[in-house]
Coordinates of C-alpha atoms in Angstrom, one line a residue:
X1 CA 0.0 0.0 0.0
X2 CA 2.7 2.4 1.2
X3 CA 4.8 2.1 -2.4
X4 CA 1.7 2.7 -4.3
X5 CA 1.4 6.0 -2.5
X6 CA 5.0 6.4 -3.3
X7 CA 5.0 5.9 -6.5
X8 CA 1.3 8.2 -6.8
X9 CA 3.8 10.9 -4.8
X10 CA 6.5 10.8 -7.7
X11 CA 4.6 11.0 -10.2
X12 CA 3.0 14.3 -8.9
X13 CA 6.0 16.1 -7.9
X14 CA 9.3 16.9 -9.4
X15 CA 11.9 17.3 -6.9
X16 CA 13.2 15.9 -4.5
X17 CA 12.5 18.3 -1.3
X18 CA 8.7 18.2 -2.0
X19 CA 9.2 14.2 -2.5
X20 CA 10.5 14.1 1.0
X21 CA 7.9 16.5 2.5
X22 CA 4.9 14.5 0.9
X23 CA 6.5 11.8 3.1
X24 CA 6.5 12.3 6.2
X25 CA 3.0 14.1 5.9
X26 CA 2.2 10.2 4.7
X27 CA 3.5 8.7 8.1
X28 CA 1.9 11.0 10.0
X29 CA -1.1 10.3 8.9
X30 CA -0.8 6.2 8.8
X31 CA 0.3 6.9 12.8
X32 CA -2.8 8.6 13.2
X33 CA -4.7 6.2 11.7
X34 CA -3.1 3.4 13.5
X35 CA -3.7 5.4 17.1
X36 CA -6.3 4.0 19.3
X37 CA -9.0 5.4 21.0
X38 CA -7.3 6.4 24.3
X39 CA -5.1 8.6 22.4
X40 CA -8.5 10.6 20.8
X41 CA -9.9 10.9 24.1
X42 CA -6.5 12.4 25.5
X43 CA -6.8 15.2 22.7
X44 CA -9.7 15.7 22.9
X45 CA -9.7 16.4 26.9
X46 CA -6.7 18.6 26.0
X47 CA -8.6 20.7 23.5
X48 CA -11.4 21.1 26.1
X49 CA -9.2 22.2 28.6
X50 CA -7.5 24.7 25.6
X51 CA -10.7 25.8 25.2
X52 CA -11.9 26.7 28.5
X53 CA -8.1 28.7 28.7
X54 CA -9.4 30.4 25.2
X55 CA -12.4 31.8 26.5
X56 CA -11.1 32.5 30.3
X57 CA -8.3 34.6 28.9
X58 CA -11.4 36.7 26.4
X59 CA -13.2 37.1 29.5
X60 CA -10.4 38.5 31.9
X61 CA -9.3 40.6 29.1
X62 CA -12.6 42.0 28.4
X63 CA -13.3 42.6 31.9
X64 CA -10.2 44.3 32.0
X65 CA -10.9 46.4 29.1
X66 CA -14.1 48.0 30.1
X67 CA -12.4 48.6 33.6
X68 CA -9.7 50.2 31.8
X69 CA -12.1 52.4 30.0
X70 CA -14.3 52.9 32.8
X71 CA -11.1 54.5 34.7
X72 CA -10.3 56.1 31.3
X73 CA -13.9 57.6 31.1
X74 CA -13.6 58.6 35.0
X75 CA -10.1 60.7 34.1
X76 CA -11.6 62.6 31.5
X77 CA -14.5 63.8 33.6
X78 CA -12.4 64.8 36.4
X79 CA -9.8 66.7 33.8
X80 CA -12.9 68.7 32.7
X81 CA -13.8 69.6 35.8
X82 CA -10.5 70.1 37.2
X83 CA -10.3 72.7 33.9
X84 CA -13.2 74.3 34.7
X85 CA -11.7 75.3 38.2
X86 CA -8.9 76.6 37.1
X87 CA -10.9 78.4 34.5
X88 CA -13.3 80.1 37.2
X89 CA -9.8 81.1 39.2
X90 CA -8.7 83.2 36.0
X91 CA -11.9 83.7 35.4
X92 CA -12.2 85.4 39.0
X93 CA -8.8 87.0 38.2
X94 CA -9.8 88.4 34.8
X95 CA -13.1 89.9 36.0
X96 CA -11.4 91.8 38.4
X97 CA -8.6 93.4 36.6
X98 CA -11.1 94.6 34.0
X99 CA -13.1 96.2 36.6
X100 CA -10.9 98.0 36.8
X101 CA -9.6 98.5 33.8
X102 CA -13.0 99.8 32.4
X103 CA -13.5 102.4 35.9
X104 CA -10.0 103.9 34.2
X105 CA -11.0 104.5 30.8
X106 CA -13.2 107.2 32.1
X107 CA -10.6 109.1 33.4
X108 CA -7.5 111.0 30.7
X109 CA -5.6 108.7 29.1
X110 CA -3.1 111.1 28.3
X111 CA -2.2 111.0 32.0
X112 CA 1.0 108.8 32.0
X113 CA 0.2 107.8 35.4
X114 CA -3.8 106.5 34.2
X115 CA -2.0 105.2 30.6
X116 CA 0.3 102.7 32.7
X117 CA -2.6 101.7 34.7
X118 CA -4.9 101.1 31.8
X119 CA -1.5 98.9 30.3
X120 CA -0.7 96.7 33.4
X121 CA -4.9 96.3 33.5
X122 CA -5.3 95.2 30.5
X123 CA -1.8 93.2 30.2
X124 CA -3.0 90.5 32.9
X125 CA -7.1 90.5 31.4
X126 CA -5.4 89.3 28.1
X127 CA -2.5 87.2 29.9
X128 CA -5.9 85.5 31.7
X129 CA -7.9 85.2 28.3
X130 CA -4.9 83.3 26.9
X131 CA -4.7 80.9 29.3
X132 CA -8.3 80.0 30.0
X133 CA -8.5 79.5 26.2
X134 CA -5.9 76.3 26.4
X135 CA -8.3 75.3 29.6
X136 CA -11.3 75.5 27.3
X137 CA -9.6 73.0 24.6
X138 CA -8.2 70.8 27.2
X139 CA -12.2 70.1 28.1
X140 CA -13.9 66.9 26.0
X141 CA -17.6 66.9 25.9
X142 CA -17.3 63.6 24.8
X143 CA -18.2 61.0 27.6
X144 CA -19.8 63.6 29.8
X145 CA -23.1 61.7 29.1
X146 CA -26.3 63.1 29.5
X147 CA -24.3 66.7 30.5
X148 CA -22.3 67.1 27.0
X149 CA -24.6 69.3 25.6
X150 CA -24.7 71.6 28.6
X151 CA -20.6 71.2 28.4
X152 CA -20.5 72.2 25.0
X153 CA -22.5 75.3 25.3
X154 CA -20.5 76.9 28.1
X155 CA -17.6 75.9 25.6
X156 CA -18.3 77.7 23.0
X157 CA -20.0 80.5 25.3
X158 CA -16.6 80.9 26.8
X159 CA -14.8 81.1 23.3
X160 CA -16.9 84.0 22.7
X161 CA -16.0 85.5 25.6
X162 CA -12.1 84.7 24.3
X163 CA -12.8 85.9 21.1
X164 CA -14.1 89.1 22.4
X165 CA -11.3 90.0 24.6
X166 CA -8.6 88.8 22.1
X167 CA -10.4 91.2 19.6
X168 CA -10.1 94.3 21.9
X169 CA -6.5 93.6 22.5
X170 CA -5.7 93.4 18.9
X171 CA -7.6 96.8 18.4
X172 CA -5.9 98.2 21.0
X173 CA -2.5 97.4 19.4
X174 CA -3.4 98.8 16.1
X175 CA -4.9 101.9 17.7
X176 CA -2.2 102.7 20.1
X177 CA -4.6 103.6 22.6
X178 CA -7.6 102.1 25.0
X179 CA -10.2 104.6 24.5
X180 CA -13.7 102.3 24.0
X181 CA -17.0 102.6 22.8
X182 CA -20.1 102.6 25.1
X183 CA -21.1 99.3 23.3
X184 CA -17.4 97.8 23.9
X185 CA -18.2 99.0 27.8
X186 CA -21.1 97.7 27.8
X187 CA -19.7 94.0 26.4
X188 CA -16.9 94.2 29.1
X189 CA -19.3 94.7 31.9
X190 CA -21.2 91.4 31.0
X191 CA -17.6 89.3 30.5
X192 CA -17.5 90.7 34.6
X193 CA -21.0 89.7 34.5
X194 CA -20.0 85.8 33.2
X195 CA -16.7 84.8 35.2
X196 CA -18.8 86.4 38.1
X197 CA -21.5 84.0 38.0
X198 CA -19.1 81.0 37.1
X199 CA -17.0 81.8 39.9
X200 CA -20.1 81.8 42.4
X201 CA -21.5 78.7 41.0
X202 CA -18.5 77.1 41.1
X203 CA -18.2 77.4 44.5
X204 CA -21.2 75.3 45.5
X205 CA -20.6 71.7 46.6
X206 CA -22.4 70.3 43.3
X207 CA -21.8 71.8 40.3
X208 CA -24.7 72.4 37.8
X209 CA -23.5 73.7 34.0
X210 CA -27.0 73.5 33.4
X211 CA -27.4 76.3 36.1
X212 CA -24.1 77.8 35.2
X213 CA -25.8 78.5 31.3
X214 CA -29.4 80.1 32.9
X215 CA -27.3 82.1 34.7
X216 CA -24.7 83.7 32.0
X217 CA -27.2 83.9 29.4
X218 CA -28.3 87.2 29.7
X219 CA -24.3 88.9 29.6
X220 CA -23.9 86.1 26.7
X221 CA -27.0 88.2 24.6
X222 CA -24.7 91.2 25.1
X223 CA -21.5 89.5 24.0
X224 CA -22.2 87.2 21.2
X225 CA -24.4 89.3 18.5
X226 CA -25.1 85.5 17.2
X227 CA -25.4 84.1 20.9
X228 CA -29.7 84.1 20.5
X229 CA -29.4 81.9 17.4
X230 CA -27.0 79.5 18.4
X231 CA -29.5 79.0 21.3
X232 CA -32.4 78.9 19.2
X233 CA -30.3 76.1 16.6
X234 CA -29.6 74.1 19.8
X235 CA -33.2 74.3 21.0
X236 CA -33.0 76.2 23.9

Protein backbone atom coordinates (compact mmCIF):
# COMPACT_ATOMS: atom_id res chain seq x y z
CA UNK A 1 0.00 0.00 0.00
CA UNK A 2 2.71 2.42 1.17
CA UNK A 3 4.75 2.06 -2.38
CA UNK A 4 1.69 2.65 -4.33
CA UNK A 5 1.37 6.04 -2.46
CA UNK A 6 5.03 6.42 -3.29
CA UNK A 7 5.00 5.91 -6.54
CA UNK A 8 1.33 8.25 -6.78
CA UNK A 9 3.83 10.93 -4.80
CA UNK A 10 6.47 10.81 -7.66
CA UNK A 11 4.63 11.02 -10.20
CA UNK A 12 3.04 14.31 -8.85
CA UNK A 13 5.99 16.11 -7.89
CA UNK A 14 9.25 16.91 -9.42
CA UNK A 15 11.89 17.31 -6.86
CA UNK A 16 13.21 15.91 -4.51
CA UNK A 17 12.55 18.34 -1.33
CA UNK A 18 8.70 18.15 -2.00
CA UNK A 19 9.15 14.19 -2.46
CA UNK A 20 10.47 14.06 1.03
CA UNK A 21 7.89 16.52 2.55
CA UNK A 22 4.94 14.47 0.94
CA UNK A 23 6.48 11.78 3.14
CA UNK A 24 6.55 12.34 6.21
CA UNK A 25 2.98 14.06 5.85
CA UNK A 26 2.21 10.23 4.66
CA UNK A 27 3.48 8.73 8.12
CA UNK A 28 1.92 10.99 10.01
CA UNK A 29 -1.14 10.26 8.86
CA UNK A 30 -0.81 6.22 8.83
CA UNK A 31 0.30 6.86 12.82
CA UNK A 32 -2.80 8.64 13.22
CA UNK A 33 -4.75 6.18 11.69
CA UNK A 34 -3.07 3.39 13.54
CA UNK A 35 -3.75 5.38 17.15
CA UNK A 36 -6.29 3.99 19.35
CA UNK A 37 -9.02 5.36 20.97
CA UNK A 38 -7.28 6.35 24.32
CA UNK A 39 -5.11 8.64 22.41
CA UNK A 40 -8.48 10.59 20.77
CA UNK A 41 -9.93 10.88 24.10
CA UNK A 42 -6.55 12.36 25.50
CA UNK A 43 -6.78 15.22 22.73
CA UNK A 44 -9.71 15.66 22.86
CA UNK A 45 -9.72 16.43 26.85
CA UNK A 46 -6.68 18.58 26.04
CA UNK A 47 -8.64 20.75 23.51
CA UNK A 48 -11.36 21.09 26.13
CA UNK A 49 -9.20 22.22 28.62
CA UNK A 50 -7.53 24.74 25.55
CA UNK A 51 -10.68 25.82 25.22
CA UNK A 52 -11.92 26.72 28.45
CA UNK A 53 -8.11 28.73 28.71
CA UNK A 54 -9.37 30.40 25.24
CA UNK A 55 -12.42 31.76 26.53
CA UNK A 56 -11.13 32.49 30.32
CA UNK A 57 -8.33 34.61 28.89
CA UNK A 58 -11.39 36.66 26.43
CA UNK A 59 -13.20 37.11 29.49
CA UNK A 60 -10.41 38.53 31.89
CA UNK A 61 -9.31 40.64 29.13
CA UNK A 62 -12.61 42.05 28.42
CA UNK A 63 -13.28 42.63 31.91
CA UNK A 64 -10.16 44.28 32.00
CA UNK A 65 -10.95 46.42 29.10
CA UNK A 66 -14.06 48.00 30.15
CA UNK A 67 -12.38 48.60 33.59
CA UNK A 68 -9.68 50.22 31.85
CA UNK A 69 -12.11 52.44 30.02
CA UNK A 70 -14.27 52.94 32.79
CA UNK A 71 -11.11 54.50 34.67
CA UNK A 72 -10.26 56.08 31.32
CA UNK A 73 -13.94 57.63 31.12
CA UNK A 74 -13.58 58.64 34.97
CA UNK A 75 -10.13 60.66 34.10
CA UNK A 76 -11.61 62.60 31.50
CA UNK A 77 -14.53 63.76 33.58
CA UNK A 78 -12.36 64.81 36.44
CA UNK A 79 -9.85 66.70 33.82
CA UNK A 80 -12.90 68.72 32.67
CA UNK A 81 -13.84 69.63 35.83
CA UNK A 82 -10.54 70.06 37.24
CA UNK A 83 -10.25 72.73 33.85
CA UNK A 84 -13.21 74.35 34.73
CA UNK A 85 -11.69 75.26 38.16
CA UNK A 86 -8.90 76.56 37.08
CA UNK A 87 -10.89 78.36 34.51
CA UNK A 88 -13.25 80.12 37.18
CA UNK A 89 -9.80 81.11 39.18
CA UNK A 90 -8.70 83.16 36.00
CA UNK A 91 -11.94 83.73 35.38
CA UNK A 92 -12.18 85.39 38.99
CA UNK A 93 -8.76 87.00 38.18
CA UNK A 94 -9.78 88.39 34.78
CA UNK A 95 -13.09 89.87 35.96
CA UNK A 96 -11.43 91.78 38.37
CA UNK A 97 -8.63 93.36 36.57
CA UNK A 98 -11.06 94.59 34.03
CA UNK A 99 -13.15 96.15 36.62
CA UNK A 100 -10.86 98.00 36.79
CA UNK A 101 -9.57 98.52 33.77
CA UNK A 102 -13.03 99.76 32.40
CA UNK A 103 -13.46 102.43 35.91
CA UNK A 104 -9.99 103.91 34.20
CA UNK A 105 -11.03 104.55 30.82
CA UNK A 106 -13.20 107.18 32.07
CA UNK A 107 -10.59 109.09 33.42
CA UNK A 108 -7.46 110.99 30.73
CA UNK A 109 -5.65 108.71 29.06
CA UNK A 110 -3.08 111.10 28.26
CA UNK A 111 -2.18 111.04 32.02
CA UNK A 112 1.02 108.80 31.95
CA UNK A 113 0.15 107.77 35.39
CA UNK A 114 -3.78 106.50 34.15
CA UNK A 115 -2.04 105.15 30.60
CA UNK A 116 0.27 102.74 32.68
CA UNK A 117 -2.60 101.71 34.73
CA UNK A 118 -4.90 101.14 31.80
CA UNK A 119 -1.53 98.86 30.33
CA UNK A 120 -0.74 96.71 33.44
CA UNK A 121 -4.91 96.33 33.53
CA UNK A 122 -5.25 95.20 30.47
CA UNK A 123 -1.84 93.22 30.19
CA UNK A 124 -3.03 90.45 32.93
CA UNK A 125 -7.13 90.46 31.42
CA UNK A 126 -5.39 89.34 28.13
CA UNK A 127 -2.54 87.21 29.92
CA UNK A 128 -5.88 85.47 31.75
CA UNK A 129 -7.90 85.15 28.31
CA UNK A 130 -4.86 83.33 26.88
CA UNK A 131 -4.72 80.89 29.34
CA UNK A 132 -8.29 80.01 30.03
CA UNK A 133 -8.51 79.47 26.23
CA UNK A 134 -5.87 76.34 26.37
CA UNK A 135 -8.26 75.28 29.56
CA UNK A 136 -11.29 75.50 27.30
CA UNK A 137 -9.56 73.01 24.62
CA UNK A 138 -8.25 70.84 27.16
CA UNK A 139 -12.21 70.11 28.14
CA UNK A 140 -13.89 66.86 26.04
CA UNK A 141 -17.61 66.89 25.93
CA UNK A 142 -17.27 63.59 24.75
CA UNK A 143 -18.16 61.04 27.62
CA UNK A 144 -19.76 63.61 29.84
CA UNK A 145 -23.08 61.71 29.13
CA UNK A 146 -26.26 63.14 29.48
CA UNK A 147 -24.33 66.67 30.52
CA UNK A 148 -22.33 67.08 26.96
CA UNK A 149 -24.57 69.27 25.57
CA UNK A 150 -24.72 71.55 28.59
CA UNK A 151 -20.59 71.18 28.43
CA UNK A 152 -20.52 72.18 24.97
CA UNK A 153 -22.54 75.31 25.27
CA UNK A 154 -20.48 76.86 28.06
CA UNK A 155 -17.57 75.95 25.60
CA UNK A 156 -18.35 77.65 23.03
CA UNK A 157 -20.04 80.47 25.26
CA UNK A 158 -16.62 80.88 26.83
CA UNK A 159 -14.75 81.08 23.30
CA UNK A 160 -16.92 84.02 22.65
CA UNK A 161 -15.97 85.47 25.57
CA UNK A 162 -12.12 84.74 24.32
CA UNK A 163 -12.76 85.87 21.09
CA UNK A 164 -14.12 89.10 22.38
CA UNK A 165 -11.32 89.96 24.56
CA UNK A 166 -8.59 88.83 22.09
CA UNK A 167 -10.45 91.25 19.59
CA UNK A 168 -10.13 94.26 21.88
CA UNK A 169 -6.47 93.59 22.53
CA UNK A 170 -5.65 93.36 18.89
CA UNK A 171 -7.60 96.80 18.45
CA UNK A 172 -5.92 98.21 20.97
CA UNK A 173 -2.47 97.39 19.36
CA UNK A 174 -3.40 98.84 16.06
CA UNK A 175 -4.86 101.88 17.65
CA UNK A 176 -2.18 102.69 20.11
CA UNK A 177 -4.62 103.64 22.61
CA UNK A 178 -7.57 102.14 24.99
CA UNK A 179 -10.16 104.61 24.52
CA UNK A 180 -13.67 102.33 23.98
CA UNK A 181 -17.04 102.64 22.84
CA UNK A 182 -20.08 102.60 25.13
CA UNK A 183 -21.09 99.25 23.28
CA UNK A 184 -17.45 97.77 23.92
CA UNK A 185 -18.20 98.99 27.76
CA UNK A 186 -21.06 97.68 27.83
CA UNK A 187 -19.65 94.04 26.43
CA UNK A 188 -16.89 94.23 29.07
CA UNK A 189 -19.29 94.65 31.91
CA UNK A 190 -21.18 91.43 30.98
CA UNK A 191 -17.64 89.30 30.45
CA UNK A 192 -17.52 90.67 34.57
CA UNK A 193 -21.01 89.70 34.51
CA UNK A 194 -19.99 85.83 33.17
CA UNK A 195 -16.66 84.80 35.18
CA UNK A 196 -18.84 86.38 38.09
CA UNK A 197 -21.49 83.99 38.04
CA UNK A 198 -19.06 81.04 37.11
CA UNK A 199 -16.96 81.80 39.85
CA UNK A 200 -20.10 81.84 42.40
CA UNK A 201 -21.50 78.66 40.98
CA UNK A 202 -18.53 77.06 41.12
CA UNK A 203 -18.25 77.38 44.53
CA UNK A 204 -21.17 75.26 45.45
CA UNK A 205 -20.57 71.74 46.60
CA UNK A 206 -22.38 70.27 43.29
CA UNK A 207 -21.76 71.84 40.32
CA UNK A 208 -24.66 72.42 37.77
CA UNK A 209 -23.53 73.66 33.99
CA UNK A 210 -26.97 73.52 33.38
CA UNK A 211 -27.37 76.30 36.07
CA UNK A 212 -24.14 77.80 35.20
CA UNK A 213 -25.79 78.47 31.33
CA UNK A 214 -29.36 80.11 32.93
CA UNK A 215 -27.28 82.13 34.72
CA UNK A 216 -24.69 83.68 31.95
CA UNK A 217 -27.23 83.85 29.42
CA UNK A 218 -28.31 87.19 29.70
CA UNK A 219 -24.34 88.89 29.59
CA UNK A 220 -23.94 86.15 26.72
CA UNK A 221 -27.04 88.24 24.59
CA UNK A 222 -24.74 91.24 25.14
CA UNK A 223 -21.48 89.48 23.99
CA UNK A 224 -22.21 87.20 21.21
CA UNK A 225 -24.43 89.34 18.53
CA UNK A 226 -25.06 85.53 17.25
CA UNK A 227 -25.45 84.06 20.88
CA UNK A 228 -29.65 84.09 20.49
CA UNK A 229 -29.43 81.86 17.40
CA UNK A 230 -26.96 79.47 18.38
CA UNK A 231 -29.51 79.03 21.33
CA UNK A 232 -32.35 78.93 19.18
CA UNK A 233 -30.30 76.10 16.57
CA UNK A 234 -29.62 74.12 19.80
CA UNK A 235 -33.20 74.35 21.01
CA UNK A 236 -32.99 76.19 23.88
Amino acid sequence: MIFKVLIEIKTRHKNLMSLFNEWGRIIEEIKWQKGDNMNKLKLKKLLNRFLIVIVGVFVIYSIYVQLEYKHYVNQRVDTNYESLSIITVQGSNLAKRLGEFVDLTTEKEENNEVKNDLYDSWRIVNAENSSIHSYLFAISTIHMGDTATDWELLQYSLFRVNGFISGMTDKFLENHSYAISSEEKEKMDAVIRVFSTISEEKGNELVDIGVILKSIKEPMLIIDDNYSNTLEHIGR
